[in-house]
Amino acid sequence: MTEHAAEPSLPVAVQQFVLHWGEMGSQWGVNRSVAQIHALLYLSDRPMHAEEISDRLRIARSNTSNSLKELLGWKLIRRVPVLHDRRDHYEAEVDLMQMLTRIAQGRKEREIDPAVAALETCVAEAQADPHISPVARARIEALHGFTVTLDDWYQQMIAIPPSRLMTLIKLGKKVLGFLPKG
């Protein structure tokens, strides 16, 4: 079965949100179906089972199953029991800070951590190689330093309680007033 637009029985705003979330997901390197299922569950006022999700989004059941596994792995959805129904039902994490934190943690583990490790290896090899130019060595070390700084910043931000982090985010560029000029 091929993917189609969301089923017309969905309200127009929900259809648009699901389609847009799918597009954004694909731009961020997330499978479109994964993002669309996440959007549908995020907007749903009740848990849904896989067959219902497949029917609503008109995507193959196998695609739905794989997408649900991926969303479970990211901890963006969870299985929930429904009385008198033996099927697995799913609901999305709706706390925006929890969702953001889980996405950030997943991306860090998949992208930043391997980059830091690879750059550490490159720095060690560059320092030991007398044939590498000083410019190349300095640029590798600078990129490694920047990546480590980003990782450290992430560790600090993730430790801030969500309500305080939201206050910090809302401050925006006002934070610059606390920094030294220059």
mmCIF file with all atom_site columns, C-alpha atoms in Angstrom:
data_model
loop_
_atom_site.group_PDB
_atom_site.id
_atom_site.type_symbol
_atom_site.label_atom_id
_atom_site.label_alt_id
_atom_site.label_comp_id
_atom_site.label_asym_id
_atom_site.label_entity_id
_atom_site.label_seq_id
_atom_site.pdbx_PDB_ins_code
_atom_site.Cartn_x
_atom_site.Cartn_y
_atom_site.Cartn_z
_atom_site.occupancy
_atom_site.B_iso_or_equiv
_atom_site.pdbx_formal_charge
_atom_site.auth_seq_id
_atom_site.auth_comp_id
_atom_site.auth_asym_id
_atom_site.auth_atom_id
_atom_site.pdbx_PDB_model_num
ATOM 1   C CA . MET A 1 1   ? 0.000   0.000  0.000  1.00 0.00 ? 1   MET A CA 1
ATOM 2   C CA . THR A 1 2   ? 1.300   3.439  -0.791 1.00 0.00 ? 2   THR A CA 1
ATOM 3   C CA . GLU A 1 3   ? 1.035   6.560  1.327  1.00 0.00 ? 3   GLU A CA 1
ATOM 4   C CA . HIS A 1 4   ? -1.789  8.980  0.621  1.00 0.00 ? 4   HIS A CA 1
ATOM 5   C CA . ALA A 1 5   ? -3.073  12.147 2.225  1.00 0.00 ? 5   ALA A CA 1
ATOM 6   C CA . ALA A 1 6   ? -4.842  11.778 5.538  1.00 0.00 ? 6   ALA A CA 1
ATOM 7   C CA . GLU A 1 7   ? -8.364  10.346 5.416  1.00 0.00 ? 7   GLU A CA 1
ATOM 8   C CA . PRO A 1 8   ? -11.029 12.990 4.759  1.00 0.00 ? 8   PRO A CA 1
ATOM 9   C CA . SER A 1 9   ? -12.860 12.025 7.988  1.00 0.00 ? 9   SER A CA 1
ATOM 10  C CA . LEU A 1 10  ? -10.137 13.875 9.880  1.00 0.00 ? 10  LEU A CA 1
ATOM 11  C CA . PRO A 1 11  ? -10.920 17.550 10.466 1.00 0.00 ? 11  PRO A CA 1
ATOM 12  C CA . VAL A 1 12  ? -9.154  19.803 7.969  1.00 0.00 ? 12  VAL A CA 1
ATOM 13  C CA . ALA A 1 13  ? -6.931  21.381 10.630 1.00 0.00 ? 13  ALA A CA 1
ATOM 14  C CA . VAL A 1 14  ? -5.825  17.929 11.800 1.00 0.00 ? 14  VAL A CA 1
ATOM 15  C CA . GLN A 1 15  ? -5.132  16.844 8.211  1.00 0.00 ? 15  GLN A CA 1
ATOM 16  C CA . GLN A 1 16  ? -3.047  19.954 7.610  1.00 0.00 ? 16  GLN A CA 1
ATOM 17  C CA . PHE A 1 17  ? -1.146  19.515 10.879 1.00 0.00 ? 17  PHE A CA 1
ATOM 18  C CA . VAL A 1 18  ? -0.403  15.845 10.156 1.00 0.00 ? 18  VAL A CA 1
ATOM 19  C CA . LEU A 1 19  ? 0.765   16.613 6.613  1.00 0.00 ? 19  LEU A CA 1
ATOM 20  C CA . HIS A 1 20  ? 2.864   19.589 7.734  1.00 0.00 ? 20  HIS A CA 1
ATOM 21  C CA . TRP A 1 21  ? 4.428   17.638 10.636 1.00 0.00 ? 21  TRP A CA 1
ATOM 22  C CA . GLY A 1 22  ? 5.273   14.880 8.156  1.00 0.00 ? 22  GLY A CA 1
ATOM 23  C CA . GLU A 1 23  ? 6.961   17.403 5.844  1.00 0.00 ? 23  GLU A CA 1
ATOM 24  C CA . MET A 1 24  ? 8.907   18.961 8.707  1.00 0.00 ? 24  MET A CA 1
ATOM 25  C CA . GLY A 1 25  ? 9.942   15.523 9.909  1.00 0.00 ? 25  GLY A CA 1
ATOM 26  C CA . SER A 1 26  ? 11.283  14.567 6.506  1.00 0.00 ? 26  SER A CA 1
ATOM 27  C CA . GLN A 1 27  ? 13.286  17.819 6.405  1.00 0.00 ? 27  GLN A CA 1
ATOM 28  C CA . TRP A 1 28  ? 14.792  16.897 9.790  1.00 0.00 ? 28  TRP A CA 1
ATOM 29  C CA . GLY A 1 29  ? 15.729  13.411 8.611  1.00 0.00 ? 29  GLY A CA 1
ATOM 30  C CA . VAL A 1 30  ? 12.718  11.631 10.134 1.00 0.00 ? 30  VAL A CA 1
ATOM 31  C CA . ASN A 1 31  ? 10.624  9.283  8.031  1.00 0.00 ? 31  ASN A CA 1
ATOM 32  C CA . ARG A 1 32  ? 7.453   11.069 6.888  1.00 0.00 ? 32  ARG A CA 1
ATOM 33  C CA . SER A 1 33  ? 5.176   8.281  8.174  1.00 0.00 ? 33  SER A CA 1
ATOM 34  C CA . VAL A 1 34  ? 6.849   8.350  11.581 1.00 0.00 ? 34  VAL A CA 1
ATOM 35  C CA . ALA A 1 35  ? 6.251   12.099 11.839 1.00 0.00 ? 35  ALA A CA 1
ATOM 36  C CA . GLN A 1 36  ? 2.655   11.837 10.600 1.00 0.00 ? 36  GLN A CA 1
ATOM 37  C CA . ILE A 1 37  ? 1.815   9.098  13.101 1.00 0.00 ? 37  ILE A CA 1
ATOM 38  C CA . HIS A 1 38  ? 3.370   11.165 15.858 1.00 0.00 ? 38  HIS A CA 1
ATOM 39  C CA . ALA A 1 39  ? 1.273   14.175 14.800 1.00 0.00 ? 39  ALA A CA 1
ATOM 40  C CA . LEU A 1 40  ? -1.936  12.137 14.703 1.00 0.00 ? 40  LEU A CA 1
ATOM 41  C CA . LEU A 1 41  ? -1.323  10.670 18.159 1.00 0.00 ? 41  LEU A CA 1
ATOM 42  C CA . TYR A 1 42  ? -0.278  14.061 19.526 1.00 0.00 ? 42  TYR A CA 1
ATOM 43  C CA . LEU A 1 43  ? -3.611  15.586 18.472 1.00 0.00 ? 43  LEU A CA 1
ATOM 44  C CA . SER A 1 44  ? -5.715  12.588 19.449 1.00 0.00 ? 44  SER A CA 1
ATOM 45  C CA . ASP A 1 45  ? -7.843  12.874 22.572 1.00 0.00 ? 45  ASP A CA 1
ATOM 46  C CA . ARG A 1 46  ? -7.683  9.102  23.129 1.00 0.00 ? 46  ARG A CA 1
ATOM 47  C CA . PRO A 1 47  ? -5.251  6.231  22.569 1.00 0.00 ? 47  PRO A CA 1
ATOM 48  C CA . MET A 1 48  ? -5.328  4.641  19.114 1.00 0.00 ? 48  MET A CA 1
ATOM 49  C CA . HIS A 1 49  ? -4.428  1.147  17.913 1.00 0.00 ? 49  HIS A CA 1
ATOM 50  C CA . ALA A 1 50  ? -2.209  0.485  14.913 1.00 0.00 ? 50  ALA A CA 1
ATOM 51  C CA . GLU A 1 51  ? -5.000  -0.551 12.563 1.00 0.00 ? 51  GLU A CA 1
ATOM 52  C CA . GLU A 1 52  ? -6.906  2.655  13.264 1.00 0.00 ? 52  GLU A CA 1
ATOM 53  C CA . ILE A 1 53  ? -3.762  4.714  12.692 1.00 0.00 ? 53  ILE A CA 1
ATOM 54  C CA . SER A 1 54  ? -3.150  2.926  9.370  1.00 0.00 ? 54  SER A CA 1
ATOM 55  C CA . ASP A 1 55  ? -6.736  3.520  8.283  1.00 0.00 ? 55  ASP A CA 1
ATOM 56  C CA . ARG A 1 56  ? -6.773  7.180  9.304  1.00 0.00 ? 56  ARG A CA 1
ATOM 57  C CA . LEU A 1 57  ? -3.508  7.973  7.525  1.00 0.00 ? 57  LEU A CA 1
ATOM 58  C CA . ARG A 1 58  ? -3.965  5.443  4.711  1.00 0.00 ? 58  ARG A CA 1
ATOM 59  C CA . ILE A 1 59  ? -0.551  3.910  5.182  1.00 0.00 ? 59  ILE A CA 1
ATOM 60  C CA . ALA A 1 60  ? 0.441   0.260  5.124  1.00 0.00 ? 60  ALA A CA 1
ATOM 61  C CA . ARG A 1 61  ? 0.062   -1.644 8.384  1.00 0.00 ? 61  ARG A CA 1
ATOM 62  C CA . SER A 1 62  ? 3.720   -2.742 8.218  1.00 0.00 ? 62  SER A CA 1
ATOM 63  C CA . ASN A 1 63  ? 4.787   0.892  7.806  1.00 0.00 ? 63  ASN A CA 1
ATOM 64  C CA . THR A 1 64  ? 2.641   1.823  10.811 1.00 0.00 ? 64  THR A CA 1
ATOM 65  C CA . SER A 1 65  ? 4.150   -0.974 12.883 1.00 0.00 ? 65  SER A CA 1
ATOM 66  C CA . ASN A 1 66  ? 7.718   0.055  12.060 1.00 0.00 ? 66  ASN A CA 1
ATOM 67  C CA . SER A 1 67  ? 6.921   3.717  12.673 1.00 0.00 ? 67  SER A CA 1
ATOM 68  C CA . LEU A 1 68  ? 5.369   2.946  16.051 1.00 0.00 ? 68  LEU A CA 1
ATOM 69  C CA . LYS A 1 69  ? 8.509   1.013  17.043 1.00 0.00 ? 69  LYS A CA 1
ATOM 70  C CA . GLU A 1 70  ? 10.642  4.010  16.113 1.00 0.00 ? 70  GLU A CA 1
ATOM 71  C CA . LEU A 1 71  ? 8.430   6.418  18.067 1.00 0.00 ? 71  LEU A CA 1
ATOM 72  C CA . LEU A 1 72  ? 8.549   4.081  21.071 1.00 0.00 ? 72  LEU A CA 1
ATOM 73  C CA . GLY A 1 73  ? 12.343  4.043  20.779 1.00 0.00 ? 73  GLY A CA 1
ATOM 74  C CA . TRP A 1 74  ? 12.393  7.842  20.893 1.00 0.00 ? 74  TRP A CA 1
ATOM 75  C CA . LYS A 1 75  ? 9.982   7.678  23.868 1.00 0.00 ? 75  LYS A CA 1
ATOM 76  C CA . LEU A 1 76  ? 7.641   10.074 22.080 1.00 0.00 ? 76  LEU A CA 1
ATOM 77  C CA . ILE A 1 77  ? 4.724   7.643  22.420 1.00 0.00 ? 77  ILE A CA 1
ATOM 78  C CA . ARG A 1 78  ? 3.822   4.900  24.860 1.00 0.00 ? 78  ARG A CA 1
ATOM 79  C CA . ARG A 1 79  ? 1.645   1.793  24.904 1.00 0.00 ? 79  ARG A CA 1
ATOM 80  C CA . VAL A 1 80  ? -1.445  2.126  27.052 1.00 0.00 ? 80  VAL A CA 1
ATOM 81  C CA . PRO A 1 81  ? -4.032  -0.503 27.985 1.00 0.00 ? 81  PRO A CA 1
ATOM 82  C CA . VAL A 1 82  ? -7.639  -0.031 26.919 1.00 0.00 ? 82  VAL A CA 1
ATOM 83  C CA . LEU A 1 83  ? -10.334 -1.897 28.826 1.00 0.00 ? 83  LEU A CA 1
ATOM 84  C CA . HIS A 1 84  ? -11.888 -4.814 26.907 1.00 0.00 ? 84  HIS A CA 1
ATOM 85  C CA . ASP A 1 85  ? -9.458  -4.507 23.992 1.00 0.00 ? 85  ASP A CA 1
ATOM 86  C CA . ARG A 1 86  ? -6.452  -6.808 23.678 1.00 0.00 ? 86  ARG A CA 1
ATOM 87  C CA . ARG A 1 87  ? -4.766  -4.744 20.961 1.00 0.00 ? 87  ARG A CA 1
ATOM 88  C CA . ASP A 1 88  ? -1.899  -2.422 21.755 1.00 0.00 ? 88  ASP A CA 1
ATOM 89  C CA . HIS A 1 89  ? -3.001  1.202  21.910 1.00 0.00 ? 89  HIS A CA 1
ATOM 90  C CA . TYR A 1 90  ? -0.696  4.189  21.756 1.00 0.00 ? 90  TYR A CA 1
ATOM 91  C CA . GLU A 1 91  ? -0.713  7.743  22.975 1.00 0.00 ? 91  GLU A CA 1
ATOM 92  C CA . ALA A 1 92  ? 1.785   10.528 22.441 1.00 0.00 ? 92  ALA A CA 1
ATOM 93  C CA . GLU A 1 93  ? 3.744   12.459 25.016 1.00 0.00 ? 93  GLU A CA 1
ATOM 94  C CA . VAL A 1 94  ? 1.909   15.781 25.128 1.00 0.00 ? 94  VAL A CA 1
ATOM 95  C CA . ASP A 1 95  ? 4.165   17.690 27.509 1.00 0.00 ? 95  ASP A CA 1
ATOM 96  C CA . LEU A 1 96  ? 6.083   19.906 25.091 1.00 0.00 ? 96  LEU A CA 1
ATOM 97  C CA . MET A 1 97  ? 9.195   20.191 27.276 1.00 0.00 ? 97  MET A CA 1
ATOM 98  C CA . GLN A 1 98  ? 9.313   16.406 27.735 1.00 0.00 ? 98  GLN A CA 1
ATOM 99  C CA . MET A 1 99  ? 8.892   15.953 23.987 1.00 0.00 ? 99  MET A CA 1
ATOM 100 C CA . LEU A 1 100 ? 11.628  18.490 23.218 1.00 0.00 ? 100 LEU A CA 1
ATOM 101 C CA . THR A 1 101 ? 13.931  16.940 25.817 1.00 0.00 ? 101 THR A CA 1
ATOM 102 C CA . ARG A 1 102 ? 13.457  13.428 24.422 1.00 0.00 ? 102 ARG A CA 1
ATOM 103 C CA . ILE A 1 103 ? 14.051  14.583 20.852 1.00 0.00 ? 103 ILE A CA 1
ATOM 104 C CA . ALA A 1 104 ? 17.157  16.513 21.905 1.00 0.00 ? 104 ALA A CA 1
ATOM 105 C CA . GLN A 1 105 ? 18.480  13.523 23.871 1.00 0.00 ? 105 GLN A CA 1
ATOM 106 C CA . GLY A 1 106 ? 17.870  11.168 20.943 1.00 0.00 ? 106 GLY A CA 1
ATOM 107 C CA . ARG A 1 107 ? 19.563  13.480 18.465 1.00 0.00 ? 107 ARG A CA 1
ATOM 108 C CA . LYS A 1 108 ? 22.486  14.015 20.832 1.00 0.00 ? 108 LYS A CA 1
ATOM 109 C CA . GLU A 1 109 ? 22.986  10.253 21.192 1.00 0.00 ? 109 GLU A CA 1
ATOM 110 C CA . ARG A 1 110 ? 22.719  9.673  17.439 1.00 0.00 ? 110 ARG A CA 1
ATOM 111 C CA . GLU A 1 111 ? 24.601  12.738 16.162 1.00 0.00 ? 111 GLU A CA 1
ATOM 112 C CA . ILE A 1 112 ? 26.608  14.705 18.725 1.00 0.00 ? 112 ILE A CA 1
ATOM 113 C CA . ASP A 1 113 ? 28.098  11.814 20.731 1.00 0.00 ? 113 ASP A CA 1
ATOM 114 C CA . PRO A 1 114 ? 29.478  10.043 17.626 1.00 0.00 ? 114 PRO A CA 1
ATOM 115 C CA . ALA A 1 115 ? 30.796  13.383 16.296 1.00 0.00 ? 115 ALA A CA 1
ATOM 116 C CA . VAL A 1 116 ? 32.622  14.094 19.565 1.00 0.00 ? 116 VAL A CA 1
ATOM 117 C CA . ALA A 1 117 ? 34.141  10.591 19.549 1.00 0.00 ? 117 ALA A CA 1
ATOM 118 C CA . ALA A 1 118 ? 35.199  10.840 15.888 1.00 0.00 ? 118 ALA A CA 1
ATOM 119 C CA . LEU A 1 119 ? 36.697  14.289 16.384 1.00 0.00 ? 119 LEU A CA 1
ATOM 120 C CA . GLU A 1 120 ? 38.614  13.102 19.472 1.00 0.00 ? 120 GLU A CA 1
ATOM 121 C CA . THR A 1 121 ? 40.172  10.408 17.302 1.00 0.00 ? 121 THR A CA 1
ATOM 122 C CA . CYS A 1 122 ? 40.972  12.954 14.587 1.00 0.00 ? 122 CYS A CA 1
ATOM 123 C CA . VAL A 1 123 ? 42.578  15.319 17.110 1.00 0.00 ? 123 VAL A CA 1
ATOM 124 C CA . ALA A 1 124 ? 44.769  12.516 18.488 1.00 0.00 ? 124 ALA A CA 1
ATOM 125 C CA . GLU A 1 125 ? 45.790  11.416 14.993 1.00 0.00 ? 125 GLU A CA 1
ATOM 126 C CA . ALA A 1 126 ? 46.452  15.005 13.886 1.00 0.00 ? 126 ALA A CA 1
ATOM 127 C CA . GLN A 1 127 ? 48.630  15.672 16.918 1.00 0.00 ? 127 GLN A CA 1
ATOM 128 C CA . ALA A 1 128 ? 50.642  12.509 16.265 1.00 0.00 ? 128 ALA A CA 1
ATOM 129 C CA . ASP A 1 129 ? 51.061  13.104 12.513 1.00 0.00 ? 129 ASP A CA 1
ATOM 130 C CA . PRO A 1 130 ? 54.047  15.301 11.633 1.00 0.00 ? 130 PRO A CA 1
ATOM 131 C CA . HIS A 1 131 ? 52.818  15.540 8.019  1.00 0.00 ? 131 HIS A CA 1
ATOM 132 C CA . ILE A 1 132 ? 49.542  17.309 8.783  1.00 0.00 ? 132 ILE A CA 1
ATOM 133 C CA . SER A 1 133 ? 49.609  21.054 8.286  1.00 0.00 ? 133 SER A CA 1
ATOM 134 C CA . PRO A 1 134 ? 49.252  23.320 11.318 1.00 0.00 ? 134 PRO A CA 1
ATOM 135 C CA . VAL A 1 135 ? 46.148  24.844 9.691  1.00 0.00 ? 135 VAL A CA 1
ATOM 136 C CA . ALA A 1 136 ? 44.416  21.454 9.330  1.00 0.00 ? 136 ALA A CA 1
ATOM 137 C CA . ARG A 1 137 ? 45.378  20.476 12.888 1.00 0.00 ? 137 ARG A CA 1
ATOM 138 C CA . ALA A 1 138 ? 44.067  23.785 14.289 1.00 0.00 ? 138 ALA A CA 1
ATOM 139 C CA . ARG A 1 139 ? 40.780  23.472 12.397 1.00 0.00 ? 139 ARG A CA 1
ATOM 140 C CA . ILE A 1 140 ? 40.215  19.899 13.591 1.00 0.00 ? 140 ILE A CA 1
ATOM 141 C CA . GLU A 1 141 ? 40.949  20.991 17.167 1.00 0.00 ? 141 GLU A CA 1
ATOM 142 C CA . ALA A 1 142 ? 38.636  24.018 16.813 1.00 0.00 ? 142 ALA A CA 1
ATOM 143 C CA . LEU A 1 143 ? 35.772  21.885 15.514 1.00 0.00 ? 143 LEU A CA 1
ATOM 144 C CA . HIS A 1 144 ? 36.343  19.369 18.311 1.00 0.00 ? 144 HIS A CA 1
ATOM 145 C CA . GLY A 1 145 ? 36.372  22.179 20.892 1.00 0.00 ? 145 GLY A CA 1
ATOM 146 C CA . PHE A 1 146 ? 33.170  23.652 19.502 1.00 0.00 ? 146 PHE A CA 1
ATOM 147 C CA . THR A 1 147 ? 31.421  20.263 19.508 1.00 0.00 ? 147 THR A CA 1
ATOM 148 C CA . VAL A 1 148 ? 32.509  19.567 23.090 1.00 0.00 ? 148 VAL A CA 1
ATOM 149 C CA . THR A 1 149 ? 31.263  23.026 24.115 1.00 0.00 ? 149 THR A CA 1
ATOM 150 C CA . LEU A 1 150 ? 27.865  22.298 22.525 1.00 0.00 ? 150 LEU A CA 1
ATOM 151 C CA . ASP A 1 151 ? 27.742  18.970 24.344 1.00 0.00 ? 151 ASP A CA 1
ATOM 152 C CA . ASP A 1 152 ? 28.604  20.665 27.658 1.00 0.00 ? 152 ASP A CA 1
ATOM 153 C CA . TRP A 1 153 ? 25.933  23.321 27.031 1.00 0.00 ? 153 TRP A CA 1
ATOM 154 C CA . TYR A 1 154 ? 23.365  20.605 26.338 1.00 0.00 ? 154 TYR A CA 1
ATOM 155 C CA . GLN A 1 155 ? 24.280  18.849 29.604 1.00 0.00 ? 155 GLN A CA 1
ATOM 156 C CA . GLN A 1 156 ? 23.783  22.113 31.504 1.00 0.00 ? 156 GLN A CA 1
ATOM 157 C CA . MET A 1 157 ? 20.453  22.915 29.829 1.00 0.00 ? 157 MET A CA 1
ATOM 158 C CA . ILE A 1 158 ? 19.018  19.435 30.335 1.00 0.00 ? 158 ILE A CA 1
ATOM 159 C CA . ALA A 1 159 ? 19.698  19.730 34.085 1.00 0.00 ? 159 ALA A CA 1
ATOM 160 C CA . ILE A 1 160 ? 17.577  22.895 34.388 1.00 0.00 ? 160 ILE A CA 1
ATOM 161 C CA . PRO A 1 161 ? 14.018  22.243 35.627 1.00 0.00 ? 161 PRO A CA 1
ATOM 162 C CA . PRO A 1 162 ? 11.529  22.614 32.740 1.00 0.00 ? 162 PRO A CA 1
ATOM 163 C CA . SER A 1 163 ? 9.768   25.679 34.159 1.00 0.00 ? 163 SER A CA 1
ATOM 164 C CA . ARG A 1 164 ? 13.078  27.538 34.576 1.00 0.00 ? 164 ARG A CA 1
ATOM 165 C CA . LEU A 1 165 ? 14.234  26.434 31.131 1.00 0.00 ? 165 LEU A CA 1
ATOM 166 C CA . MET A 1 166 ? 11.026  27.840 29.622 1.00 0.00 ? 166 MET A CA 1
ATOM 167 C CA . THR A 1 167 ? 11.671  31.128 31.430 1.00 0.00 ? 167 THR A CA 1
ATOM 168 C CA . LEU A 1 168 ? 15.191  31.174 29.984 1.00 0.00 ? 168 LEU A CA 1
ATOM 169 C CA . ILE A 1 169 ? 13.862  30.486 26.485 1.00 0.00 ? 169 ILE A CA 1
ATOM 170 C CA . LYS A 1 170 ? 11.276  33.271 26.815 1.00 0.00 ? 170 LYS A CA 1
ATOM 171 C CA . LEU A 1 171 ? 13.998  35.709 27.828 1.00 0.00 ? 171 LEU A CA 1
ATOM 172 C CA . GLY A 1 172 ? 15.480  35.318 24.365 1.00 0.00 ? 172 GLY A CA 1
ATOM 173 C CA . LYS A 1 173 ? 17.991  37.968 23.444 1.00 0.00 ? 173 LYS A CA 1
ATOM 174 C CA . LYS A 1 174 ? 17.416  39.807 26.758 1.00 0.00 ? 174 LYS A CA 1
ATOM 175 C CA . VAL A 1 175 ? 19.971  37.326 28.140 1.00 0.00 ? 175 VAL A CA 1
ATOM 176 C CA . LEU A 1 176 ? 22.622  39.183 26.136 1.00 0.00 ? 176 LEU A CA 1
ATOM 177 C CA . GLY A 1 177 ? 22.262  42.107 28.555 1.00 0.00 ? 177 GLY A CA 1
ATOM 178 C CA . PHE A 1 178 ? 23.864  39.939 31.253 1.00 0.00 ? 178 PHE A CA 1
ATOM 179 C CA . LEU A 1 179 ? 26.923  39.200 29.146 1.00 0.00 ? 179 LEU A CA 1
ATOM 180 C CA . PRO A 1 180 ? 30.006  41.425 28.942 1.00 0.00 ? 180 PRO A CA 1
ATOM 181 C CA . LYS A 1 181 ? 29.998  43.791 25.974 1.00 0.00 ? 181 LYS A CA 1
ATOM 182 C CA . GLY A 1 182 ? 32.206  43.020 22.995 1.00 0.00 ? 182 GLY A CA 1
#
